[in-house]
Structures are given as C-alpha cells and as structure tokens.
Amino acid sequence: MKKYLIALLMVCLPGLASAAASNYPMESFKADLRDQESLQRGMALFVNRCMGCHSMEYQRFARTAEDLGIPEDLMEEYLILGDHAINDLMTISMDKGDAAGWFGAPPPDLTLETRLRGSAWVYNYMRTFYRDDSARFGVNNGVFADVGMPNVLEDLQGIVINHCSREELEARGGFTGTLDPLTGNRSGQCLQVQPGTGSMTPAEFDQAIYDLTNFMTYVGEPSRLQAERIGTYVLIFLAIFTFFAYLLKREYWRDIH
Ligand code: HEC
C-alpha cells in the first residue's frame, strides 16, 4: 500500500512543482485531440512561427502527418520547411550556444513542453506577453517573469500594455471584469490590447493559441490520440458483449427455473 502511495506522489509531484512556479491565476485549458482541424491549424502556426527557434526533436513529420490526417504531399509542400524529408525528426539547425548568447537562454526543445509545464501553462504563457520597457528585451510575460523569448506573435495579437504593477498582475491575472466586445478587453483588466494593432480579433487570437496548445499537447503524448480512439472501440465491444452475455445468462436460467 505504501509503495502505491509513493508512486502516486511521484506522479502528482511534477504538477505541483509547475503550479508553484508562478502565482498567476491561469485560465483553464481542455485539449480536444479529436479535433483534427484544430491540430492541423496548430501545427501550421508552430511550423511557421516557432520552428525558427524551437525544435520538436522527438517527433517525426511522418507520424504527425499520419496522426493528424494530413496527406504526405501536402505536408511536404506546406509544413516541412528547409531541407527536411518526411521521415525526419522535427529538428532545427539553430546552434544552441549562439542562441543562448542572443536571448540569454537557449530556446528549449518543445516536444515535451506540455508534459513539463502543463497545457494550461502554455496556453496562458502564449497569451500574456506584454510590452515592458524596464525588461531586458522590452518584453515581459504574465506567467514567466523576465522572459527571454521575444513576443513573436505581437503582429497577430496586437500591442499589449500592462496597466498594473507586476505584483498586482500576478495577483489578479488578466481575465476578470466585463468584456468589451469591440476591443476584447475587460474593464479593469491589467493586460489590455491596444485596439487596431493586431491583425486578429482577440477571439481569433485565443482560438489560434488554443489550436497551437492543442497541437503541442498532442505532440507531448502522441499515443493518447490512439488510446482515445481504441478506448471508444473497447466501450462499443463491451456494450455488445454485455448484451450477448445477458442473453446467455437468460438462456441458462431458463433451464434452472
Ligand atoms: C526568436 C526565437 C523564438 C521564437 C520564434 C519562439 N521562441 Fe519560444 N522561446 C525562445 C527563447 C529564447 C526561450 C527561452 C526563454 C527563457 O528561458 O527566458 C523561449 C521559451 C519558450 C517557452 C517556455 C519554455 C520553458 O518551459 O521555459 C515556450 C512554451 C515557448 N518558447 C513557446 C514558443 C512558441 C509556441 C513559439 C511560436 C509561436 C515560440 N516559442 C517562438 C525563443 C523563441
């Protein structure tokens, strides 16, 4: 019994550790791995906007194409940039040493990022970049203070200004108050998008980040997609089996009565 308790604790600990890393009140995130269109859009965004700096070096293009229902020729034409072949791992050529010099910290491999930090963390992280003149690169982040990553999606989201102190931002988060349907901002909210500075509406941007995080969640555990699919078949099988078992039982009992 004790052994099981310890094992259970080991499973829960990483979750606790990442939760403790920031006090920022995060919005929840629920992945939908059956939504192939969302996963495909997420991959497109990742390949175009993230793979300049981040690899997914434990994931193959071919496996991703198969799991997400992307025909291999389309994958090769639009989603495999540079001189990769379809069977390659999703690596990049940027030198980690150089990158550490440029950004202060090298951009980490993101294959297991959602397992390490949790999907909700990534979802909130990608939406809470804001301009901060006092920070080293002029950019800061709600869940990752003094971040070394530039705000690479600012052209989509728009310029975000933090109207609170850092402490207040971490205590209140960015998601309270009533929503202004025109700007997508909430009254009294710390992080406000300057209207008209991004090419997406706040709802579109949230959806794009949802897709991106959904894709990263899939990559963190590709077999979950299969497990969910097999799980459905198992349930259908069990239902049919139960029905026949019931008929059999009735047959037996008829003789006994
Ligand atoms: C110009 C290079 C660059 C691009 C492009 C870029 N990043 Fe980053 N990213 C970084 C750097 C540098 C860090 C390390 C920041 C630090 O540790 O302070 C980082 C850190 C991260 C982290 C946090 C890792 C951790 O757990 O500490 C995540 C998540 C992340 N990036 C996601 C993304 C996503 C998603 C995209 C595409 C939308 C992206 N990045 C595009 C440079 C980049």
XYZ file of N, CA and C and ligand atoms in Angstrom:
814
model
N 0.837 -1.215 0.000
C 0.000 0.000 0.000
C 0.867 1.258 0.000
N 1.905 1.219 0.869
C 2.790 2.365 0.988
C 3.450 2.672 -0.363
N 3.848 1.541 -1.024
C 4.503 1.663 -2.324
C 3.612 2.416 -3.308
N 2.325 2.078 -3.293
C 1.388 2.720 -4.221
C 1.273 4.199 -3.910
N 1.250 4.495 -2.618
C 1.121 5.905 -2.215
C 2.308 6.706 -2.722
N 3.499 6.124 -2.576
C 4.708 6.819 -3.022
C 4.663 7.006 -4.535
N 4.239 5.942 -5.249
C 4.145 6.038 -6.708
C 3.175 7.150 -7.101
N 2.049 7.231 -6.383
C 1.030 8.240 -6.661
C 1.611 9.646 -6.467
N 2.380 9.776 -5.394
C 3.005 11.053 -5.064
C 3.966 11.470 -6.181
N 4.735 10.480 -6.702
C 5.702 10.764 -7.762
C 4.978 11.275 -9.009
N 3.797 10.709 -9.254
C 3.035 11.114 -10.436
C 2.524 12.546 -10.269
N 2.098 12.870 -9.029
C 1.499 14.196 -8.799
C 2.546 15.303 -8.657
N 3.752 14.958 -8.213
C 4.728 15.993 -7.876
C 5.059 16.978 -8.995
N 5.322 16.492 -10.247
C 5.650 17.465 -11.294
C 4.556 18.508 -11.454
N 3.314 18.090 -11.328
C 2.192 19.021 -11.431
C 2.270 20.087 -10.368
N 2.556 19.655 -9.147
C 2.649 20.607 -8.042
C 3.783 21.585 -8.282
N 4.925 21.050 -8.765
C 6.098 21.896 -8.960
C 5.802 22.995 -9.966
N 5.146 22.655 -11.090
C 4.927 23.687 -12.095
C 3.861 24.674 -11.625
N 2.912 24.175 -10.813
C 1.887 25.085 -10.320
C 2.515 26.115 -9.391
N 3.546 25.697 -8.659
C 4.144 26.596 -7.683
C 5.039 27.645 -8.344
N 5.436 27.403 -9.609
C 6.402 28.282 -10.247
C 5.865 29.701 -10.428
N 4.569 29.867 -10.613
C 4.015 31.198 -10.788
C 2.679 31.293 -10.065
N 2.400 32.491 -9.564
C 1.126 32.663 -8.863
C 0.035 33.150 -9.791
N 0.392 33.398 -11.021
C -0.557 33.974 -11.962
C -1.823 33.122 -12.040
N -2.993 33.728 -11.822
C -4.224 32.929 -11.881
C -4.551 32.564 -13.326
N -4.348 31.314 -13.662
C -4.429 30.923 -15.070
C -5.824 30.519 -15.500
N -6.086 30.761 -16.765
C -7.317 30.266 -17.352
C -7.120 28.792 -17.674
N -8.184 28.001 -17.501
C -8.013 26.567 -17.705
C -7.956 26.242 -19.201
N -7.485 25.060 -19.504
C -7.363 24.633 -20.900
C -7.774 23.170 -20.995
N -8.637 22.880 -21.951
C -9.044 21.481 -22.138
C -8.738 21.089 -23.578
N -7.793 20.162 -23.737
C -7.398 19.745 -25.086
C -8.525 18.954 -25.745
N -8.599 19.035 -27.071
C -9.536 18.208 -27.822
C -8.759 17.536 -28.957
N -8.216 16.348 -28.651
C -7.331 15.695 -29.615
C -8.086 15.074 -30.784
N -9.419 15.056 -30.696
C -10.172 14.527 -31.841
C -10.413 15.586 -32.889
N -10.190 16.841 -32.534
C -10.440 17.933 -33.474
C -9.224 18.082 -34.403
N -9.227 17.296 -35.488
C -8.057 17.278 -36.366
C -7.793 18.623 -37.010
N -8.864 19.374 -37.323
C -8.646 20.673 -37.966
C -7.903 21.617 -37.042
N -8.278 21.579 -35.762
C -7.592 22.418 -34.786
C -6.120 22.014 -34.688
N -5.861 20.704 -34.649
C -4.476 20.227 -34.546
C -3.677 20.628 -35.787
N -4.324 20.562 -36.945
C -3.627 20.931 -38.192
C -3.290 22.423 -38.207
N -4.273 23.252 -37.788
C -4.006 24.701 -37.739
C -2.890 24.994 -36.746
N -2.914 24.266 -35.616
C -1.890 24.454 -34.592
C -0.518 24.120 -35.129
N -0.446 23.048 -35.907
C 0.840 22.660 -36.469
C 1.348 23.714 -37.448
N 0.429 24.220 -38.290
C 0.841 25.233 -39.269
C 1.438 26.447 -38.556
N 0.782 26.870 -37.473
C 1.287 28.028 -36.729
C 2.654 27.703 -36.115
N 2.760 26.494 -35.570
C 4.029 26.117 -34.925
C 5.175 26.105 -35.935
N 4.933 25.472 -37.090
C 5.986 25.345 -38.096
C 6.409 26.733 -38.592
N 5.425 27.603 -38.824
C 5.737 28.909 -39.398
C 6.293 29.912 -38.405
N 5.833 29.832 -37.145
C 6.196 30.886 -36.210
C 7.144 30.448 -35.099
N 7.304 29.175 -34.864
C 8.087 28.737 -33.709
C 9.335 27.966 -34.097
N 9.274 27.254 -35.224
C 10.377 26.349 -35.550
C 11.637 27.055 -36.021
N 11.586 28.390 -36.165
C 12.820 29.119 -36.404
C 13.741 28.977 -35.198
N 13.154 28.853 -34.019
C 13.943 28.793 -32.784
C 13.768 27.486 -32.014
N 12.570 26.888 -32.052
C 12.308 25.694 -31.232
C 12.196 24.437 -32.080
N 12.848 23.372 -31.632
C 12.682 22.071 -32.294
C 11.625 21.259 -31.561
N 11.231 20.149 -32.202
C 10.461 19.095 -31.521
C 11.192 17.810 -31.880
N 12.375 17.640 -31.291
C 13.282 16.639 -31.857
C 12.958 15.195 -31.497
N 11.857 14.945 -30.792
C 11.466 13.550 -30.547
C 10.241 13.182 -31.373
N 9.850 14.072 -32.264
C 8.641 13.858 -33.056
C 9.009 13.829 -34.536
N 8.421 12.891 -35.290
C 8.696 12.825 -36.729
C 7.577 13.488 -37.527
N 7.950 14.105 -38.655
C 6.934 14.697 -39.539
C 5.949 13.623 -40.002
N 6.489 12.429 -40.375
C 5.638 11.378 -40.946
C 4.558 10.944 -39.966
N 4.941 10.733 -38.717
C 3.984 10.294 -37.697
C 2.909 11.370 -37.490
N 3.367 12.634 -37.476
C 2.430 13.737 -37.285
C 1.426 13.780 -38.430
N 1.937 13.613 -39.671
C 1.054 13.632 -40.839
C -0.005 12.545 -40.695
N 0.426 11.369 -40.286
C -0.499 10.239 -40.173
C -1.539 10.496 -39.076
N -1.063 10.903 -37.915
C -1.979 11.112 -36.782
C -2.974 12.240 -37.031
N -2.527 13.297 -37.734
C -3.400 14.460 -37.910
C -4.191 14.399 -39.211
N -4.025 13.297 -39.962
C -4.778 13.142 -41.203
C -4.351 14.129 -42.279
N -3.042 14.448 -42.333
C -2.548 15.361 -43.372
C -1.889 14.513 -44.471
N -2.355 14.619 -45.731
C -1.716 13.854 -46.805
C -0.232 14.206 -46.902
N 0.599 13.188 -47.191
C 2.049 13.415 -47.145
C 2.518 14.476 -48.138
N 1.854 14.537 -49.326
C 2.326 15.527 -50.301
C 2.037 16.956 -49.825
N 0.889 17.145 -49.165
C 0.581 18.487 -48.627
C 1.548 18.837 -47.499
N 1.824 17.838 -46.681
C 2.771 18.026 -45.570
C 4.120 18.486 -46.117
N 4.580 17.777 -47.161
C 5.890 18.113 -47.721
C 5.885 19.499 -48.345
N 4.772 19.848 -48.968
C 4.730 21.128 -49.673
C 4.632 22.322 -48.717
N 3.779 22.184 -47.682
C 3.495 23.375 -46.862
C 4.067 23.344 -45.450
N 4.287 22.165 -44.900
C 4.617 22.137 -43.468
C 6.036 21.674 -43.158
N 6.747 21.214 -44.176
C 8.137 20.837 -43.922
C 9.026 21.896 -44.558
N 9.525 22.792 -43.734
C 10.329 23.891 -44.250
C 11.805 23.467 -44.211
N 12.624 24.127 -45.000
C 14.042 23.787 -45.021
C 14.257 22.469 -45.744
N 15.406 21.825 -45.474
C 15.687 20.622 -46.261
C 15.423 19.332 -45.490
N 14.283 19.287 -44.799
C 13.900 18.060 -44.119
C 13.154 17.132 -45.065
N 13.244 15.813 -44.804
C 12.411 14.844 -45.518
C 11.309 14.398 -44.573
N 10.266 13.778 -45.140
C 9.078 13.438 -44.349
C 9.389 12.506 -43.172
N 10.404 11.652 -43.319
C 10.700 10.724 -42.220
C 11.633 11.299 -41.163
N 12.020 12.554 -41.338
C 12.942 13.161 -40.380
C 12.264 13.533 -39.076
N 13.079 13.682 -38.047
C 12.604 14.263 -36.790
C 12.470 15.773 -36.989
N 11.619 16.408 -36.164
C 11.362 17.837 -36.352
C 12.457 18.676 -35.679
N 13.669 18.561 -36.215
C 14.803 19.284 -35.646
C 14.966 20.638 -36.332
N 15.827 21.482 -35.768
C 16.152 22.753 -36.432
C 17.670 22.916 -36.455
N 18.139 23.861 -37.242
C 19.588 23.941 -37.396
C 20.224 25.025 -36.519
N 19.414 25.724 -35.728
C 19.983 26.805 -34.926
C 20.942 26.254 -33.860
N 22.059 26.903 -33.697
C 23.047 26.458 -32.721
C 22.648 26.934 -31.327
N 22.550 25.985 -30.380
C 22.071 26.329 -29.026
C 22.983 27.344 -28.339
N 24.290 27.223 -28.593
C 25.255 28.140 -27.966
C 25.034 29.563 -28.450
N 24.900 29.720 -29.780
C 24.636 31.043 -30.359
C 23.361 31.622 -29.762
N 22.314 30.767 -29.733
C 21.002 31.234 -29.287
C 21.051 31.720 -27.847
N 21.808 31.005 -27.011
C 21.920 31.412 -25.611
C 22.535 32.804 -25.536
N 23.490 33.074 -26.446
C 24.115 34.390 -26.492
C 23.115 35.466 -26.884
N 22.254 35.164 -27.837
C 21.296 36.174 -28.314
C 20.196 36.449 -27.308
N 19.642 35.382 -26.730
C 18.429 35.552 -25.918
C 18.670 35.463 -24.409
N 19.891 35.126 -24.012
C 20.136 34.924 -22.573
C 19.916 33.482 -22.189
N 18.923 32.834 -22.787
C 18.673 31.406 -22.555
C 18.364 30.787 -23.902
N 18.833 29.560 -24.156
C 18.525 28.965 -25.459
C 17.062 28.554 -25.527
N 16.414 28.708 -26.690
C 15.017 28.242 -26.809
C 14.991 26.723 -26.620
N 14.269 26.206 -25.614
C 14.302 24.769 -25.366
C 13.526 23.979 -26.416
N 13.851 22.682 -26.510
C 13.062 21.781 -27.357
C 11.659 21.712 -26.773
N 10.641 21.710 -27.632
C 9.267 21.788 -27.104
C 8.462 20.490 -27.257
N 9.134 19.364 -27.575
C 8.373 18.115 -27.728
C 7.550 17.813 -26.478
N 8.194 17.940 -25.316
C 7.522 17.521 -24.080
C 7.071 18.700 -23.221
N 7.020 19.892 -23.838
C 6.728 21.105 -23.061
C 5.400 21.030 -22.293
N 4.353 20.513 -22.952
C 3.054 20.481 -22.260
C 3.040 19.436 -21.146
N 3.943 18.453 -21.229
C 4.045 17.481 -20.130
C 4.803 18.116 -18.974
N 5.789 18.934 -19.317
C 6.644 19.553 -18.301
C 5.895 20.640 -17.535
N 5.263 21.533 -18.270
C 4.633 22.705 -17.644
C 3.115 22.569 -17.517
N 2.543 21.691 -18.320
C 1.076 21.597 -18.389
C 0.554 22.421 -19.552
N -0.531 21.949 -20.173
C -1.075 22.650 -21.340
C -1.607 24.025 -20.953
N -2.230 24.134 -19.773
C -2.805 25.419 -19.360
C -1.700 26.466 -19.235
N -0.556 26.032 -18.745
C 0.559 26.976 -18.602
C 0.928 27.540 -19.967
N 1.096 26.658 -20.960
C 1.483 27.093 -22.303
C 0.411 28.019 -22.886
N -0.853 27.647 -22.699
C -1.977 28.438 -23.223
C -1.951 29.854 -22.647
N -1.700 29.959 -21.357
C -1.663 31.280 -20.723
C -0.385 32.038 -21.076
N 0.720 31.304 -21.131
C 2.017 31.916 -21.461
C 1.951 32.615 -22.817
N 1.393 31.923 -23.808
C 1.377 32.477 -25.155
C 0.444 33.685 -25.283
N -0.469 33.863 -24.307
C -1.420 34.969 -24.413
C -1.097 36.140 -23.507
N -0.029 36.023 -22.697
C 0.199 37.092 -21.721
C 1.543 37.808 -21.895
N 2.037 37.833 -23.125
C 3.203 38.686 -23.386
C 2.733 40.139 -23.346
N 3.572 41.011 -22.820
C 3.225 42.440 -22.861
C 4.482 43.296 -22.966
N 4.311 44.516 -23.470
C 5.442 45.443 -23.588
C 5.887 45.883 -22.201
N 7.199 45.897 -21.979
C 7.717 46.330 -20.686
C 9.098 46.947 -20.910
N 9.149 48.274 -20.868
C 10.410 48.961 -21.170
C 11.497 48.668 -20.159
N 11.088 48.261 -18.953
C 12.114 48.024 -17.935
C 12.743 46.631 -18.093
N 12.146 45.759 -18.911
C 12.700 44.414 -19.081
C 13.837 44.435 -20.105
N 14.677 43.409 -20.067
C 15.880 43.360 -20.885
C 15.587 43.511 -22.383
N 14.562 42.822 -22.860
C 14.261 42.880 -24.295
C 12.998 43.689 -24.583
N 12.578 44.485 -23.605
C 11.389 45.304 -23.811
C 10.103 44.501 -23.774
N 10.189 43.233 -23.344
C 9.003 42.389 -23.329
C 8.978 41.586 -22.028
N 7.771 41.374 -21.521
C 7.614 40.596 -20.302
C 6.431 39.661 -20.477
N 6.187 38.841 -19.462
C 5.136 37.835 -19.609
C 4.449 37.585 -18.278
N 3.105 37.410 -18.337
C 2.324 37.213 -17.116
C 2.753 35.999 -16.311
N 2.951 34.874 -16.977
C 3.274 33.665 -16.217
C 4.767 33.387 -16.154
N 5.569 34.099 -16.944
C 7.010 33.853 -16.988
C 7.700 35.208 -16.876
N 7.984 35.629 -15.622
C 8.563 36.949 -15.406
C 9.945 37.033 -16.051
N 10.263 38.186 -16.616
C 11.555 38.449 -17.263
C 11.909 37.406 -18.305
N 10.978 37.087 -19.134
C 11.170 36.047 -20.151
C 12.220 36.471 -21.179
N 12.958 35.476 -21.728
C 13.974 35.782 -22.736
C 13.446 35.663 -24.158
N 12.212 35.152 -24.296
C 11.653 34.965 -25.649
C 11.007 36.255 -26.145
N 11.300 36.662 -27.382
C 10.600 37.836 -27.919
C 9.110 37.522 -28.095
N 8.280 38.550 -28.156
C 6.848 38.324 -28.376
C 6.625 38.111 -29.870
N 6.743 36.848 -30.295
C 6.775 36.570 -31.734
C 5.413 36.664 -32.406
N 4.334 36.736 -31.633
C 3.003 36.799 -32.253
C 2.347 38.167 -32.050
N 3.152 39.182 -31.741
C 2.575 40.504 -31.465
C 1.818 41.056 -32.671
N 2.277 40.739 -33.881
C 1.571 41.236 -35.074
C 0.156 40.649 -35.169
N -0.059 39.466 -34.607
C -1.397 38.869 -34.635
C -2.261 39.401 -33.489
N -1.691 39.395 -32.273
C -2.472 39.766 -31.082
C -2.635 41.272 -30.947
N -1.605 42.013 -31.346
C -1.596 43.452 -31.131
C -0.687 43.796 -29.960
N -0.473 45.091 -29.771
C 0.409 45.529 -28.682
C -0.343 45.430 -27.361
N 0.250 44.737 -26.395
C -0.413 44.570 -25.100
C 0.329 45.392 -24.052
N -0.446 46.183 -23.301
C 0.132 47.025 -22.250
C -0.358 46.507 -20.897
N 0.550 46.471 -19.934
C 0.166 46.097 -18.576
C -0.133 47.365 -17.781
N -1.380 47.516 -17.345
C -1.770 48.739 -16.624
C -1.596 48.603 -15.119
N -1.054 47.499 -14.653
C -0.869 47.291 -13.210
C 0.620 47.159 -12.890
N 0.916 47.033 -11.605
C 2.284 46.692 -11.226
C 2.449 45.199 -11.455
N 3.674 44.744 -11.449
C 3.939 43.313 -11.657
C 3.224 42.475 -10.574
N 3.306 42.945 -9.327
C 2.688 42.191 -8.219
C 1.178 42.089 -8.414
N 0.620 43.225 -8.807
C -0.832 43.253 -8.990
C -1.239 42.328 -10.137
N -0.433 42.330 -11.200
C -0.730 41.465 -12.350
C -0.725 39.999 -11.913
N 0.295 39.640 -11.143
C 0.391 38.239 -10.722
C -0.742 37.865 -9.765
N -1.210 38.852 -9.006
C -2.274 38.556 -8.053
C -3.637 38.490 -8.735
N -3.860 39.389 -9.698
C -5.200 39.490 -10.280
C -5.382 38.732 -11.580
N -4.271 38.560 -12.323
C -4.395 37.940 -13.633
C -5.012 38.893 -14.613
N -5.264 38.420 -15.826
C -5.757 39.339 -16.845
C -7.187 39.100 -17.245
N -7.913 38.273 -16.536
C -9.160 37.789 -17.117
C -10.422 38.098 -16.316
N -10.355 39.114 -15.448
C -11.577 39.461 -14.719
C -12.225 40.686 -15.345
N -13.381 41.086 -14.857
C -14.052 42.281 -15.389
C -14.973 41.946 -16.538
N -15.786 42.925 -16.946
C -16.730 42.638 -18.037
C -16.086 42.867 -19.396
N -16.468 42.016 -20.329
C -15.839 42.010 -21.642
C -16.384 43.121 -22.533
N -15.469 43.852 -23.184
C -15.873 44.810 -24.204
C -15.824 44.082 -25.548
N -16.981 43.865 -26.163
C -16.994 43.036 -27.371
C -16.214 43.647 -28.533
N -16.016 44.972 -28.522
C -15.309 45.601 -29.633
C -13.806 45.386 -29.563
N -13.229 45.616 -28.379
C -11.775 45.520 -28.269
C -11.342 44.170 -27.718
N -12.267 43.427 -27.108
C -11.893 42.164 -26.478
C -11.236 42.380 -25.131
N -11.106 43.632 -24.701
C -10.519 43.906 -23.390
C -11.586 43.806 -22.314
N -11.152 43.637 -21.076
C -12.097 43.603 -19.973
C -11.848 44.808 -19.089
N -12.926 45.414 -18.595
C -12.771 46.613 -17.779
C -11.957 46.267 -16.534
N -11.018 47.116 -16.210
C -10.226 46.906 -15.006
C -9.177 45.825 -15.141
N -9.054 45.240 -16.314
C -8.086 44.160 -16.512
C -6.677 44.737 -16.640
N -5.694 44.021 -16.112
C -4.319 44.529 -16.169
C -3.780 44.572 -17.589
N -3.930 43.472 -18.330
C -3.375 43.413 -19.685
C -4.430 43.855 -20.695
N -4.124 44.933 -21.415
C -5.079 45.450 -22.402
C -4.416 45.510 -23.781
N -5.125 45.009 -24.790
C -4.635 45.092 -26.168
C -4.972 46.481 -26.708
N -3.996 47.126 -27.357
C -4.307 48.422 -27.987
C -5.110 48.144 -29.252
N -6.346 48.652 -29.307
C -7.228 48.317 -30.434
C -6.578 48.665 -31.770
N -6.770 47.780 -32.732
C -6.299 48.059 -34.091
C -4.829 47.753 -34.332
N -4.109 47.230 -33.337
C -2.678 46.994 -33.553
C -2.385 45.552 -33.961
N -3.376 44.676 -33.876
C -3.136 43.283 -34.267
C -3.991 42.898 -35.460
N -3.545 41.895 -36.216
C -4.324 41.501 -37.395
C -5.470 40.560 -37.038
N -5.484 40.037 -35.809
C -6.581 39.158 -35.394
C -7.432 39.841 -34.331
N -8.707 39.466 -34.261
C -9.510 39.927 -33.128
C -9.082 39.080 -31.922
N -9.381 39.557 -30.697
C -8.997 38.776 -29.516
C -9.548 37.351 -29.554
N -10.765 37.195 -30.075
C -11.345 35.850 -30.122
C -10.580 34.967 -31.107
N -10.202 35.544 -32.245
C -9.425 34.781 -33.233
C -8.062 34.401 -32.666
N -7.460 35.353 -31.948
C -6.141 35.081 -31.383
C -6.229 33.966 -30.336
N -7.247 34.034 -29.474
C -7.437 32.980 -28.472
C -7.588 31.625 -29.152
N -8.353 31.605 -30.251
C -8.558 30.348 -30.980
C -7.236 29.837 -31.556
N -6.429 30.760 -32.105
C -5.136 30.358 -32.686
C -4.237 29.751 -31.607
N -4.253 30.369 -30.419
C -3.407 29.849 -29.338
C -3.991 28.544 -28.796
N -5.330 28.453 -28.826
C -5.949 27.176 -28.434
C -5.442 26.061 -29.364
N -5.483 26.320 -30.683
C -5.043 25.321 -31.660
C -3.573 24.958 -31.455
N -2.767 25.993 -31.238
C -1.329 25.785 -31.040
C -1.084 24.898 -29.817
N -1.766 25.218 -28.715
C -1.579 24.450 -27.475
C -2.142 23.040 -27.633
N -3.236 22.929 -28.371
C -3.823 21.616 -28.645
C -2.798 20.752 -29.370
N -2.161 21.343 -30.390
C -1.140 20.617 -31.155
C 0.029 20.211 -30.250
N 0.483 21.156 -29.409
C 1.623 20.851 -28.532
C 1.245 19.772 -27.510
N -0.036 19.742 -27.116
C -0.499 18.704 -26.188
C -0.448 17.339 -26.871
N -0.874 17.309 -28.139
C -0.807 16.060 -28.904
C 0.638 15.571 -29.002
N 1.569 16.479 -29.341
C 2.969 16.076 -29.516
C 3.556 15.554 -28.197
N 3.109 16.118 -27.084
C 3.614 15.674 -25.783
C 3.250 14.228 -25.491
N 2.185 13.752 -26.100
C 1.735 12.388 -25.818
C 0.968 11.833 -27.022
N 1.689 11.554 -28.116
C 1.003 11.179 -29.365
C 0.151 9.923 -29.213
N 0.535 9.025 -28.318
C -0.218 7.767 -28.230
C -1.579 7.975 -27.570
N -1.779 9.148 -26.917
C -3.077 9.385 -26.278
C -4.190 9.444 -27.326
N -3.835 9.971 -28.488
C -4.798 10.055 -29.574
C -5.295 8.662 -29.940
N -4.335 7.729 -30.069
C -4.706 6.349 -30.398
C -5.457 5.715 -29.245
N -4.976 6.002 -28.018
C -5.610 5.383 -26.855
C -7.078 5.791 -26.788
N -7.363 7.081 -27.088
C -8.752 7.549 -27.039
C -9.600 6.857 -28.100
N -8.995 6.665 -29.283
C -9.715 6.014 -30.371
C -9.996 4.551 -29.997
N -8.951 3.857 -29.503
C -9.116 2.444 -29.137
C -10.124 2.337 -28.003
N -10.054 3.299 -27.068
C -10.972 3.295 -25.929
C -12.423 3.251 -26.380
N -12.747 4.020 -27.428
C -14.118 4.024 -27.937
C -14.499 2.629 -28.427
N -13.597 2.000 -29.187
C -13.896 0.659 -29.694
C -14.087 -0.324 -28.545
N -13.262 -0.198 -27.522
C -13.371 -1.113 -26.378
C -14.748 -0.968 -25.738
N -15.214 0.283 -25.605
C -16.527 0.512 -24.986
C -17.639 -0.085 -25.845
N -17.528 0.093 -27.162
C -18.544 -0.481 -28.058
C -18.529 -2.004 -27.937
N -17.322 -2.575 -27.925
C -17.199 -4.025 -27.791
C -17.851 -4.488 -26.487
N -17.542 -3.771 -25.402
C -18.079 -4.172 -24.096
C -19.605 -4.131 -24.094
N -20.161 -3.107 -24.741
C -21.620 -2.976 -24.780
C -22.229 -4.174 -25.505
N -21.649 -4.526 -26.662
C -22.177 -5.659 -27.435
C -21.989 -6.955 -26.649
N -20.807 -7.095 -26.052
C -20.505 -8.309 -25.290
C -21.489 -8.477 -24.128
N -21.764 -7.363 -23.436
C -22.679 -7.416 -22.292
C -24.057 -7.893 -22.741
N -24.470 -7.395 -23.906
C -25.769 -7.778 -24.441
C -25.841 -9.302 -24.659
N -24.804 -9.848 -25.297
C -24.819 -11.300 -25.553
C -24.681 -12.100 -24.265
N -23.875 -11.583 -23.345
C -23.703 -12.274 -22.065
C -25.049 -12.339 -21.348
N -25.806 -11.261 -21.477
C -27.128 -11.220 -20.845
C -28.059 -12.258 -21.472
N -28.038 -12.348 -22.803
C -28.874 -13.341 -23.490
C -28.518 -14.753 -23.033
N -27.207 -14.999 -22.902
C -26.709 -16.313 -22.486
C -27.186 -16.634 -21.083
N -27.077 -15.608 -20.227
C -27.483 -15.789 -18.827
C -28.975 -16.163 -18.768
N -29.765 -15.436 -19.559
C -31.198 -15.703 -19.568
C -31.474 -17.137 -20.009
N -30.694 -17.583 -21.008
C -30.858 -18.929 -21.543
C -30.583 -19.969 -20.453
N -29.475 -19.770 -19.733
C -29.109 -20.724 -18.670
C -30.178 -20.773 -17.592
N -30.602 -19.600 -17.160
C -31.531 -19.549 -16.028
C -32.899 -20.124 -16.375
N -33.213 -20.075 -17.649
C -34.496 -20.624 -18.068
C -34.571 -22.121 -17.701
N -33.435 -22.841 -17.880
C -33.413 -24.272 -17.562
C -33.496 -24.512 -16.069
N -32.897 -23.624 -15.283
C -32.842 -23.835 -13.830
C -34.211 -23.620 -13.190
N -34.916 -22.582 -13.633
C -36.239 -22.293 -13.042
C -37.198 -23.420 -13.245
C 13.200 34.225 -31.950
C 13.259 32.951 -31.306
C 11.978 32.343 -30.764
C 10.808 32.095 -31.438
C 10.486 32.376 -32.901
C 9.925 31.444 -30.495
N 10.548 31.313 -29.283
Fe 9.788 30.371 -27.656
N 11.485 30.801 -26.602
C 12.583 31.462 -27.110
C 13.574 31.609 -26.054
C 14.929 32.295 -26.186
C 13.016 30.989 -24.907
C 13.681 30.865 -23.522
C 13.162 31.975 -22.671
C 13.752 31.986 -21.282
O 14.098 30.912 -20.748
O 13.843 33.100 -20.731
C 11.706 30.507 -25.278
C 10.826 29.862 -24.412
C 9.615 29.309 -24.774
C 8.739 28.575 -23.897
C 8.974 28.315 -22.420
C 9.895 27.172 -22.232
C 10.088 26.854 -20.766
O 9.419 25.931 -20.289
O 10.893 27.521 -20.129
C 7.655 28.182 -24.637
C 6.436 27.390 -24.167
C 7.841 28.706 -25.957
N 9.048 29.375 -26.024
C 6.930 28.557 -26.985
C 7.056 29.129 -28.230
C 6.051 29.039 -29.261
C 4.743 28.266 -29.130
C 6.514 29.752 -30.317
C 5.806 30.011 -31.631
C 4.546 30.725 -31.563
C 7.833 30.275 -29.964
N 8.121 29.890 -28.680
C 8.636 31.032 -30.809
C 12.752 31.925 -28.405
C 11.800 31.851 -29.398
